[in-house]
Coordinates of C-alpha atoms and ligand atoms in Angstrom, one line a residue:
M1 CA 67.9 103.8 81.8
T2 CA 71.6 104.6 81.0
T3 CA 73.3 107.5 82.9
T4 CA 76.0 109.6 81.7
L5 CA 78.7 110.0 84.4
S6 CA 81.5 112.5 85.3
H7 CA 84.5 112.8 87.3
Y8 CA 84.2 114.5 90.7
I9 CA 87.0 116.9 91.4
G10 CA 87.3 120.0 93.5
G11 CA 83.6 119.7 94.8
A12 CA 82.0 119.6 91.1
F13 CA 80.9 117.0 88.9
T14 CA 83.1 117.6 85.8
G15 CA 84.2 116.3 82.4
A16 CA 81.2 114.3 81.6
G17 CA 81.8 111.7 78.8
D18 CA 80.9 108.7 76.9
A19 CA 84.0 107.1 75.9
L20 CA 83.5 103.9 78.0
E21 CA 80.4 102.0 79.2
S22 CA 79.3 99.6 82.1
R23 CA 76.9 96.9 81.2
N24 CA 74.6 94.9 83.3
P25 CA 76.2 91.5 83.5
S26 CA 72.6 89.7 83.9
D27 CA 71.4 91.4 80.5
T28 CA 74.1 92.6 78.4
S29 CA 71.7 94.7 76.3
D30 CA 71.2 97.0 79.3
I31 CA 73.8 99.6 79.3
V32 CA 74.0 101.0 83.0
A33 CA 76.4 103.9 82.4
R34 CA 78.5 105.8 79.8
F35 CA 81.6 107.6 81.5
P36 CA 84.5 109.4 80.4
Q37 CA 88.1 108.2 80.3
G38 CA 90.3 109.9 82.9
D39 CA 93.8 110.6 81.8
T40 CA 96.9 112.0 83.3
A41 CA 95.6 115.7 83.0
T42 CA 92.2 114.6 84.9
V43 CA 94.3 113.0 87.6
D44 CA 96.4 116.1 88.0
A45 CA 93.4 118.2 88.4
A46 CA 92.2 115.8 91.0
V47 CA 95.3 115.6 93.0
A48 CA 95.7 119.3 92.8
A49 CA 92.2 119.7 94.3
A50 CA 93.1 117.2 97.0
A51 CA 96.4 118.8 97.8
G52 CA 94.7 122.2 98.1
A53 CA 92.2 120.9 100.5
Q54 CA 94.7 118.8 102.6
K55 CA 95.6 121.4 105.3
A56 CA 92.2 122.6 106.1
W57 CA 90.9 119.2 106.4
A58 CA 93.6 118.0 108.5
D59 CA 93.2 121.0 110.7
A60 CA 89.6 120.7 111.0
S61 CA 88.0 119.7 114.3
P62 CA 87.7 116.0 114.5
E63 CA 84.0 116.7 115.3
V64 CA 83.6 118.3 111.9
R65 CA 85.0 115.1 110.2
A66 CA 82.9 112.9 112.4
D67 CA 79.6 114.8 111.7
L68 CA 80.3 114.5 107.9
L69 CA 81.0 110.8 108.0
E70 CA 77.9 110.4 110.1
K71 CA 75.8 112.1 107.4
I72 CA 77.4 109.9 104.7
A73 CA 76.4 106.9 106.7
Q74 CA 72.8 108.0 107.2
A75 CA 72.3 108.7 103.5
L76 CA 73.6 105.3 102.7
F77 CA 71.2 103.7 105.2
A78 CA 68.4 105.7 103.6
R79 CA 69.2 104.9 100.2
S80 CA 70.3 101.4 100.6
V81 CA 67.6 99.7 98.6
E82 CA 68.0 102.1 95.4
V83 CA 71.8 101.8 95.8
G84 CA 71.8 98.1 96.4
E85 CA 69.5 97.5 93.4
L86 CA 71.9 99.6 91.2
L87 CA 74.8 97.5 92.7
A88 CA 73.1 94.3 91.6
R89 CA 72.4 95.7 88.2
E90 CA 76.1 96.9 87.5
E91 CA 78.1 94.3 89.3
G92 CA 75.9 91.3 89.2
K93 CA 75.6 90.5 93.1
L94 CA 71.9 89.4 94.1
R95 CA 69.6 92.2 95.0
G96 CA 69.8 91.2 98.8
E97 CA 73.5 91.1 98.5
G98 CA 73.8 94.7 96.9
I99 CA 71.6 95.9 99.8
G100 CA 73.6 94.3 102.3
E101 CA 76.6 95.6 100.8
T102 CA 75.3 99.1 100.9
L103 CA 74.3 98.8 104.5
R104 CA 77.8 97.6 105.1
A105 CA 79.2 100.8 103.6
A106 CA 76.9 102.7 105.7
R107 CA 78.1 101.2 108.9
I108 CA 81.6 101.5 107.9
F109 CA 81.4 105.2 107.6
R110 CA 79.4 105.1 110.9
Y111 CA 82.1 103.3 112.5
F112 CA 84.8 105.8 111.3
A113 CA 82.7 108.7 112.3
G114 CA 83.5 107.4 115.9
E115 CA 87.0 106.7 115.1
A116 CA 87.6 110.2 114.0
L117 CA 87.4 111.3 117.5
R118 CA 89.6 108.5 118.8
R119 CA 92.9 109.1 117.0
H120 CA 95.1 109.3 120.0
G121 CA 98.9 109.4 120.9
L122 CA 101.0 108.5 123.8
T123 CA 102.6 110.3 126.4
L124 CA 105.9 108.8 127.8
E125 CA 108.4 109.7 130.4
S126 CA 111.6 111.0 129.0
T127 CA 114.8 109.1 129.7
R128 CA 116.1 112.8 130.1
P129 CA 115.0 114.6 133.2
G130 CA 113.1 117.7 132.5
L131 CA 111.7 116.9 129.1
D132 CA 108.5 115.4 128.1
V133 CA 108.1 113.1 125.1
A134 CA 104.8 112.3 123.3
T135 CA 103.6 110.9 120.0
H136 CA 101.1 112.3 118.0
R137 CA 99.1 110.8 114.9
E138 CA 98.9 113.0 112.0
A139 CA 97.4 112.8 108.6
I140 CA 99.7 111.6 105.8
G141 CA 98.5 113.9 103.0
P142 CA 96.4 113.3 99.8
V143 CA 95.8 109.4 99.3
G144 CA 94.9 107.6 96.3
L145 CA 92.4 104.8 96.5
I146 CA 92.5 102.2 93.7
T147 CA 89.5 99.9 94.0
P148 CA 88.0 96.6 92.2
W149 CA 84.6 95.7 91.0
N150 CA 83.6 93.1 93.2
F151 CA 82.6 95.1 96.2
P152 CA 82.0 98.4 94.5
I153 CA 80.7 100.4 97.5
A154 CA 82.2 98.6 100.3
I155 CA 85.8 98.7 99.5
P156 CA 85.7 102.4 98.4
A157 CA 83.9 102.9 101.8
W158 CA 86.5 101.0 103.8
K159 CA 89.4 103.0 102.2
A160 CA 87.8 106.4 102.2
A161 CA 86.2 106.4 105.5
P162 CA 89.4 106.0 107.6
A163 CA 91.2 108.2 105.2
L164 CA 88.7 111.0 105.7
A165 CA 88.4 110.4 109.3
F166 CA 92.0 110.8 110.2
G167 CA 92.3 114.1 108.2
N168 CA 93.5 112.8 104.7
T169 CA 92.0 114.3 101.3
V170 CA 91.2 111.6 98.7
V171 CA 91.4 110.8 95.1
L172 CA 89.6 107.5 94.3
A173 CA 90.2 105.8 91.0
P174 CA 87.4 103.0 90.9
S175 CA 87.2 99.9 88.6
N176 CA 86.1 100.6 84.9
E177 CA 83.5 97.7 85.5
T178 CA 81.4 99.7 88.3
P179 CA 81.6 103.4 87.7
A180 CA 78.0 104.1 88.5
M181 CA 78.5 102.7 92.0
A182 CA 81.5 105.0 92.5
H183 CA 79.5 107.9 91.2
V184 CA 76.6 107.3 93.6
L185 CA 79.2 107.3 96.5
A186 CA 80.5 110.6 95.2
E187 CA 77.2 112.0 95.0
I188 CA 76.4 111.0 98.5
I189 CA 79.5 112.5 99.8
H190 CA 78.9 115.7 97.9
E191 CA 75.4 116.0 99.2
A192 CA 76.5 115.6 102.6
G193 CA 78.4 118.8 102.5
M194 CA 82.1 117.6 102.0
P195 CA 84.4 120.8 101.5
A196 CA 85.5 121.1 98.2
G197 CA 88.6 119.0 97.2
V198 CA 88.6 116.8 100.2
F199 CA 87.0 113.8 98.1
N200 CA 87.7 113.4 94.4
M201 CA 87.0 110.6 92.0
V202 CA 88.5 110.1 88.6
L203 CA 86.9 107.5 86.3
G204 CA 88.8 105.7 83.6
G205 CA 90.1 102.5 85.6
G206 CA 93.8 101.5 84.9
E207 CA 95.0 104.6 83.1
A208 CA 93.6 106.8 86.1
G209 CA 95.1 104.4 88.6
A210 CA 98.3 104.3 87.2
A211 CA 98.6 108.1 87.0
L212 CA 97.7 108.2 90.6
V213 CA 100.3 105.8 91.7
N214 CA 103.0 107.8 89.7
H215 CA 102.0 111.4 90.9
S216 CA 104.4 113.1 93.1
D217 CA 101.8 114.8 95.4
I218 CA 100.1 111.7 96.3
A219 CA 101.4 110.4 99.6
A220 CA 100.1 107.1 99.9
I221 CA 98.3 104.4 97.7
S222 CA 95.6 101.9 98.9
F223 CA 94.9 99.2 96.5
T224 CA 92.7 96.2 96.2
G225 CA 92.8 94.2 93.1
S226 CA 94.7 91.3 91.5
Q227 CA 98.2 90.1 92.1
G228 CA 99.4 91.1 88.6
T229 CA 98.0 94.7 89.0
G230 CA 99.2 94.9 92.5
A231 CA 102.7 94.2 91.3
K232 CA 102.8 97.2 89.2
V233 CA 101.3 99.4 91.8
L234 CA 103.9 98.4 94.2
Q235 CA 106.7 99.0 91.7
G236 CA 105.3 102.5 90.8
A237 CA 104.5 103.4 94.5
T238 CA 107.8 102.5 95.9
A239 CA 109.8 104.1 93.1
T240 CA 108.0 107.5 94.0
H241 CA 108.5 106.9 97.8
K242 CA 105.0 106.4 98.7
R243 CA 103.3 104.6 101.7
V244 CA 101.6 101.6 100.0
Q245 CA 99.1 99.0 100.9
L246 CA 98.0 96.3 98.4
E247 CA 95.0 93.9 99.0
M248 CA 95.1 91.0 96.4
G249 CA 93.7 87.8 95.6
G250 CA 93.3 84.6 97.3
K251 CA 93.1 80.8 96.7
N252 CA 91.6 80.2 100.1
P253 CA 91.7 76.6 101.5
L254 CA 88.9 75.1 103.3
V255 CA 90.0 71.8 105.2
V256 CA 87.2 69.3 105.8
C257 CA 88.1 66.8 108.5
A258 CA 86.8 63.2 108.6
D259 CA 85.2 64.0 112.2
A260 CA 83.1 67.1 110.6
D261 CA 79.3 67.0 110.2
L262 CA 79.0 66.1 106.6
D263 CA 76.0 68.4 105.8
K264 CA 77.5 71.2 107.7
A265 CA 80.6 70.9 105.8
V266 CA 78.9 70.9 102.5
A267 CA 76.8 74.0 103.4
I268 CA 80.0 75.8 104.4
A269 CA 81.9 75.0 101.2
A270 CA 78.9 75.9 99.1
D271 CA 78.4 79.2 101.0
G272 CA 82.2 79.9 100.6
G273 CA 82.6 78.8 97.3
F274 CA 79.5 79.8 95.1
F275 CA 77.7 82.5 96.6
Q276 CA 78.4 86.0 94.9
T277 CA 79.1 83.9 92.1
G278 CA 82.6 82.9 93.8
Q279 CA 83.7 86.6 93.2
R280 CA 85.1 87.3 96.5
C281 CA 88.9 87.2 97.3
T282 CA 88.1 85.4 100.3
A283 CA 86.1 82.6 98.5
S284 CA 86.6 79.1 99.6
S285 CA 88.2 77.8 96.3
R286 CA 90.1 74.7 97.2
V287 CA 88.5 72.3 99.5
I288 CA 90.9 69.8 101.1
V289 CA 89.1 66.7 102.3
E290 CA 90.1 63.7 104.3
A291 CA 90.1 60.7 102.4
A292 CA 87.4 58.9 104.5
I293 CA 84.8 61.3 103.6
H294 CA 86.1 62.8 100.3
D295 CA 83.8 60.9 97.9
A296 CA 80.6 61.3 100.1
F297 CA 81.7 65.1 100.4
V298 CA 82.0 65.6 96.5
E299 CA 78.8 63.8 95.8
K300 CA 77.0 66.2 98.3
L301 CA 78.5 69.3 97.2
A302 CA 77.9 68.3 93.5
A303 CA 74.3 67.9 94.3
K304 CA 74.1 71.1 96.2
A305 CA 75.7 73.0 93.2
R306 CA 73.3 71.5 90.7
S307 CA 70.3 72.6 92.8
L308 CA 71.3 76.2 92.9
K309 CA 69.4 78.4 90.7
V310 CA 71.5 80.5 88.4
G311 CA 70.0 83.5 86.8
G312 CA 69.6 87.3 86.9
A313 CA 70.7 89.3 89.8
L314 CA 67.5 91.0 90.3
D315 CA 65.3 88.2 89.4
E316 CA 63.3 86.4 92.4
G317 CA 64.6 83.0 93.4
T318 CA 68.1 83.5 92.0
Q319 CA 70.8 82.0 94.1
V320 CA 73.9 82.4 92.1
G321 CA 74.3 85.7 89.9
P322 CA 76.3 86.1 86.7
A323 CA 80.0 86.5 86.4
N324 CA 80.6 90.3 86.3
S325 CA 82.0 90.3 82.6
Q326 CA 82.6 88.3 79.6
R327 CA 86.2 88.2 80.2
Q328 CA 85.5 86.8 84.0
L329 CA 83.2 84.3 82.4
E330 CA 85.7 83.1 79.8
Q331 CA 88.3 82.9 82.6
N332 CA 85.9 80.6 84.6
F333 CA 85.4 78.1 81.7
R334 CA 89.0 78.4 80.8
Y335 CA 90.3 77.3 84.3
V336 CA 87.8 74.4 84.3
G337 CA 89.4 73.2 81.0
I338 CA 93.0 73.5 82.4
A339 CA 92.1 71.6 85.7
C340 CA 90.5 68.8 83.6
E341 CA 93.4 68.6 81.3
E342 CA 95.7 68.4 84.3
G343 CA 93.9 65.4 85.6
G344 CA 90.9 66.8 87.6
R345 CA 87.5 65.1 87.4
L346 CA 84.5 67.3 86.7
A347 CA 82.0 66.1 89.2
T348 CA 79.3 68.7 88.1
G349 CA 78.9 72.2 86.3
A350 CA 80.8 74.0 83.7
T351 CA 77.6 74.5 81.9
E352 CA 75.5 77.5 80.8
P353 CA 72.3 77.2 82.6
D354 CA 69.1 77.0 80.8
T355 CA 68.0 80.6 80.7
D356 CA 66.9 83.1 78.2
A357 CA 68.5 86.1 79.6
S358 CA 71.6 87.4 77.8
G359 CA 74.0 87.3 80.8
Y360 CA 77.4 85.9 81.8
F361 CA 75.9 82.8 83.6
M362 CA 77.7 79.5 84.7
Q363 CA 76.3 76.8 86.7
P364 CA 78.4 76.2 89.8
T365 CA 81.1 73.8 89.2
V366 CA 83.0 71.2 91.3
I367 CA 86.5 69.7 90.1
A368 CA 87.2 66.5 92.2
D369 CA 90.5 64.7 92.8
T370 CA 92.9 67.4 91.8
A371 CA 96.6 67.5 93.0
P372 CA 98.0 70.6 95.1
D373 CA 100.4 71.6 92.5
M374 CA 97.9 71.8 89.5
R375 CA 97.0 75.3 88.3
I376 CA 93.5 75.2 89.6
N377 CA 95.0 75.1 93.3
N378 CA 97.5 77.9 92.7
E379 CA 95.9 80.5 90.5
E380 CA 92.8 82.6 91.2
V381 CA 89.8 81.8 89.0
F382 CA 87.3 84.1 90.7
G383 CA 84.2 82.3 89.7
P384 CA 81.8 79.7 91.1
V385 CA 84.6 77.0 90.8
V386 CA 85.5 74.8 93.6
S387 CA 88.3 72.1 93.4
T388 CA 88.7 69.4 95.9
V389 CA 91.9 67.6 97.0
R390 CA 92.0 64.4 98.6
V391 CA 94.4 64.1 101.7
A392 CA 95.3 61.0 104.0
D393 CA 94.9 62.8 107.3
Y394 CA 94.7 66.4 109.0
D395 CA 98.6 66.8 108.9
E396 CA 98.6 66.3 105.1
A397 CA 95.6 68.9 104.9
L398 CA 97.6 71.3 106.8
D399 CA 100.6 70.9 104.6
V400 CA 98.4 71.2 101.5
A401 CA 96.5 74.3 102.8
N402 CA 99.9 76.0 103.3
R403 CA 101.1 75.7 99.8
G404 CA 100.9 78.3 97.0
N405 CA 101.5 81.9 97.0
F406 CA 98.4 83.1 98.5
G407 CA 97.5 83.4 102.3
L408 CA 94.4 85.5 102.5
S409 CA 91.7 83.4 104.4
A410 CA 91.7 79.7 105.5
G411 CA 89.0 77.7 107.1
I412 CA 88.6 74.3 108.9
V413 CA 85.5 72.3 109.5
T414 CA 86.0 69.8 112.3
T415 CA 84.4 68.8 115.8
N416 CA 87.9 68.3 117.2
L417 CA 89.0 71.3 119.4
A418 CA 92.6 70.3 119.2
K419 CA 92.7 70.3 115.4
A420 CA 90.9 73.7 115.3
R421 CA 93.5 74.9 117.5
D422 CA 96.4 73.5 115.7
F423 CA 95.1 74.9 112.5
R424 CA 94.6 78.2 113.9
K425 CA 98.2 78.4 115.1
N426 CA 99.8 76.8 111.8
V427 CA 97.9 77.7 108.9
R428 CA 99.6 80.4 106.9
A429 CA 96.9 82.9 106.3
G430 CA 95.9 86.5 107.6
M431 CA 92.4 85.3 108.5
V432 CA 91.3 81.8 110.0
M433 CA 87.6 80.7 110.0
I434 CA 86.7 77.8 112.2
N435 CA 83.5 75.8 111.3
L436 CA 82.8 78.8 108.9
P437 CA 83.2 79.5 105.2
T438 CA 86.4 81.4 104.4
A439 CA 84.4 84.4 103.3
G440 CA 82.4 86.8 105.4
V441 CA 84.2 89.2 107.8
D442 CA 83.5 91.9 110.2
Y443 CA 84.2 95.6 109.5
H444 CA 85.5 96.6 112.9
V445 CA 88.4 94.3 113.0
P446 CA 91.7 94.0 110.8
F447 CA 91.4 92.5 107.3
G448 CA 94.2 91.2 105.3
G449 CA 96.5 88.3 104.3
T450 CA 100.1 87.0 104.2
R451 CA 102.5 86.0 101.4
G452 CA 101.2 87.0 98.0
S453 CA 97.8 88.0 99.1
S454 CA 98.7 91.2 101.0
Y455 CA 101.4 93.9 101.3
G456 CA 101.7 96.6 103.9
P457 CA 99.6 97.4 106.9
R458 CA 96.3 95.8 107.5
E459 CA 93.1 97.3 106.4
Q460 CA 89.8 98.1 108.1
G461 CA 88.6 98.5 111.8
F462 CA 91.0 99.4 114.5
A463 CA 94.1 98.8 112.4
A464 CA 93.1 101.3 109.7
V465 CA 94.7 104.3 111.7
D466 CA 98.3 102.6 111.1
F467 CA 97.9 103.2 107.3
Y468 CA 96.2 106.4 107.2
T469 CA 98.3 108.4 110.0
Q470 CA 102.0 108.9 110.6
I471 CA 103.6 109.4 114.1
K472 CA 105.2 112.4 115.2
T473 CA 107.5 112.1 118.1
V474 CA 107.6 115.5 120.1
Y475 CA 110.1 116.3 122.7
T476 CA 109.4 119.4 125.1
G477 CA 111.8 120.9 127.2
D478 CA 111.2 123.9 129.6
Ligands
LIG501 P1 92.3 94.5 88.9 O1 93.7 94.1 89.4 O2 92.3 94.1 87.4 O3 91.9 96.0 89.0 C1 91.9 96.6 90.3 C2 92.1 98.1 90.1 O4 93.3 98.5 89.6 C3 91.0 98.7 89.0 O5 90.5 99.9 89.6 C4 91.8 98.9 87.9 O6 91.4 99.9 87.1 C5 93.2 99.4 88.6 N1 94.3 99.1 87.6 C6 94.4 98.5 86.4 N2 95.7 98.7 86.2 C7 96.2 99.6 86.8 C8 97.6 100.1 86.8 N3 98.6 99.7 86.0 N4 97.9 101.0 87.9 C9 97.0 101.2 88.8 N5 95.8 100.7 88.8 C10 95.5 99.9 87.7 O7 91.3 93.6 89.7 P2 89.7 93.4 89.6 O8 89.3 92.5 88.4 O9 89.1 94.7 89.4 O10 89.3 92.9 90.9 C11 89.6 91.5 91.3 C12 90.5 91.2 91.9 O11 90.7 91.8 93.2 C13 90.8 89.7 92.4 O12 92.2 89.2 92.3 C14 90.4 89.7 93.9 O13 90.8 88.7 94.8 C15 90.8 91.0 94.4 N6 90.3 91.4 95.7 C16 90.8 91.5 96.6 C17 90.5 91.8 98.0 C18 91.2 91.9 99.1 O14 90.8 92.6 100.1 N7 92.2 91.0 99.2 C19 89.1 92.3 97.8 C20 88.4 92.3 96.5 C21 89.1 91.7 95.4

């Protein structure tokens, strides 16, 4: 069934349209949704609604905000199967992963329902006798949220929940690849009884996002997406003096030491590199392996890649779903070609699996013996493509891990505590995983990277309050 979607502005679903469509990447004959192209006027209306609702929302008791967030969480829990299946149909994650992501969104709302009550300031002794000095955390005003397609409910949740909890009104501009998921979130927020104008959503992707970035009544922009788009968002946001937070891509290294358990290392690399079709910013896309075990590791990882069943996201037994779009699939194959032209060895993959389904499928791929400066090790592919780099020892592995312009997540597989400790201290990344895939994070702790992967304050967990509030310092005399 194809649904026709609308924007959500000022508490009403409005401006239904069919200028754009989203398709099921597992079966391209299935049109999931038709939806309107939001433009500057649509964004103006959404921002006006958000600005109009800002004061009352910021002034509301934190208990009001906590109760509403809790209701949203409960609705997501209750609808997790239906919403998770829609996610699998529209984005291409496996059914279990879609349900898991929906449950994660529910837990994020539940977590921030509690955080709404914990927004606290400090009281200090003034340096001047007879004065009191205190800091208060206040909402920053309407915030614009721009989100990608690869976590189409978790990312809107991990931005919207803290924004709302701390008293900000919101305009969300979701990706054009997953509008139905954003629409479901808006429906749930509406049904929870959110006051009109507090949460708004404009469909239409980049055009809506850019209008939001340039709007003078938006106080802050939280963006997740590619480095290229992030650079444009940063330019627009700073030109209009907005607070800005960017979460961008990764080229996450996984170091495999010669002392590692080989089967464990292969399982970690396969999980980090191939699951969710490699479409995670934290995917383990370059694996740096000590020479003593490199060939044995590649052989086992290639065998694992060949054994994985690629197919429709909602099909029983599928282990790796489709790329999200034709463009993404073409990009995956293009990078395999580039890597081989530059001297990499195709160990397995880069084939379309044997399936009748009309989806964007690619067998998980391993490219061995790549050099650190090749494009495959410096540019994000965002597909089930893992490159390996052979290094002499741990010191060279660390050096290779630290190259390039990304610094999101980095992992090491080792049985040597000293190496694990050294890696934790010296790797240039925002998140470090020891004997774990580079992907897979908790929602109650900060998330983010270094260098070209992130810009601005951390997202998520106890760190989110820093971005979504501003500090007012208050002096009181007698
Ligand atoms: P993208 O950069 O193409 O788009 C991201 C969002 O920006 C979309 O909503 C898009 O409509 C919007 N947009 C496009 N042009 C814009 C403009 N000029 N101004 C404002 N907004 C604009 O990214 P994508 O393909 O949707 O997502 C994949 C990327 O996201 C990958 O690079 C991935 O690594 C990254 N990502 C990062 C994280 C993280 O937290 N670090 C998490 C998930 C995904």
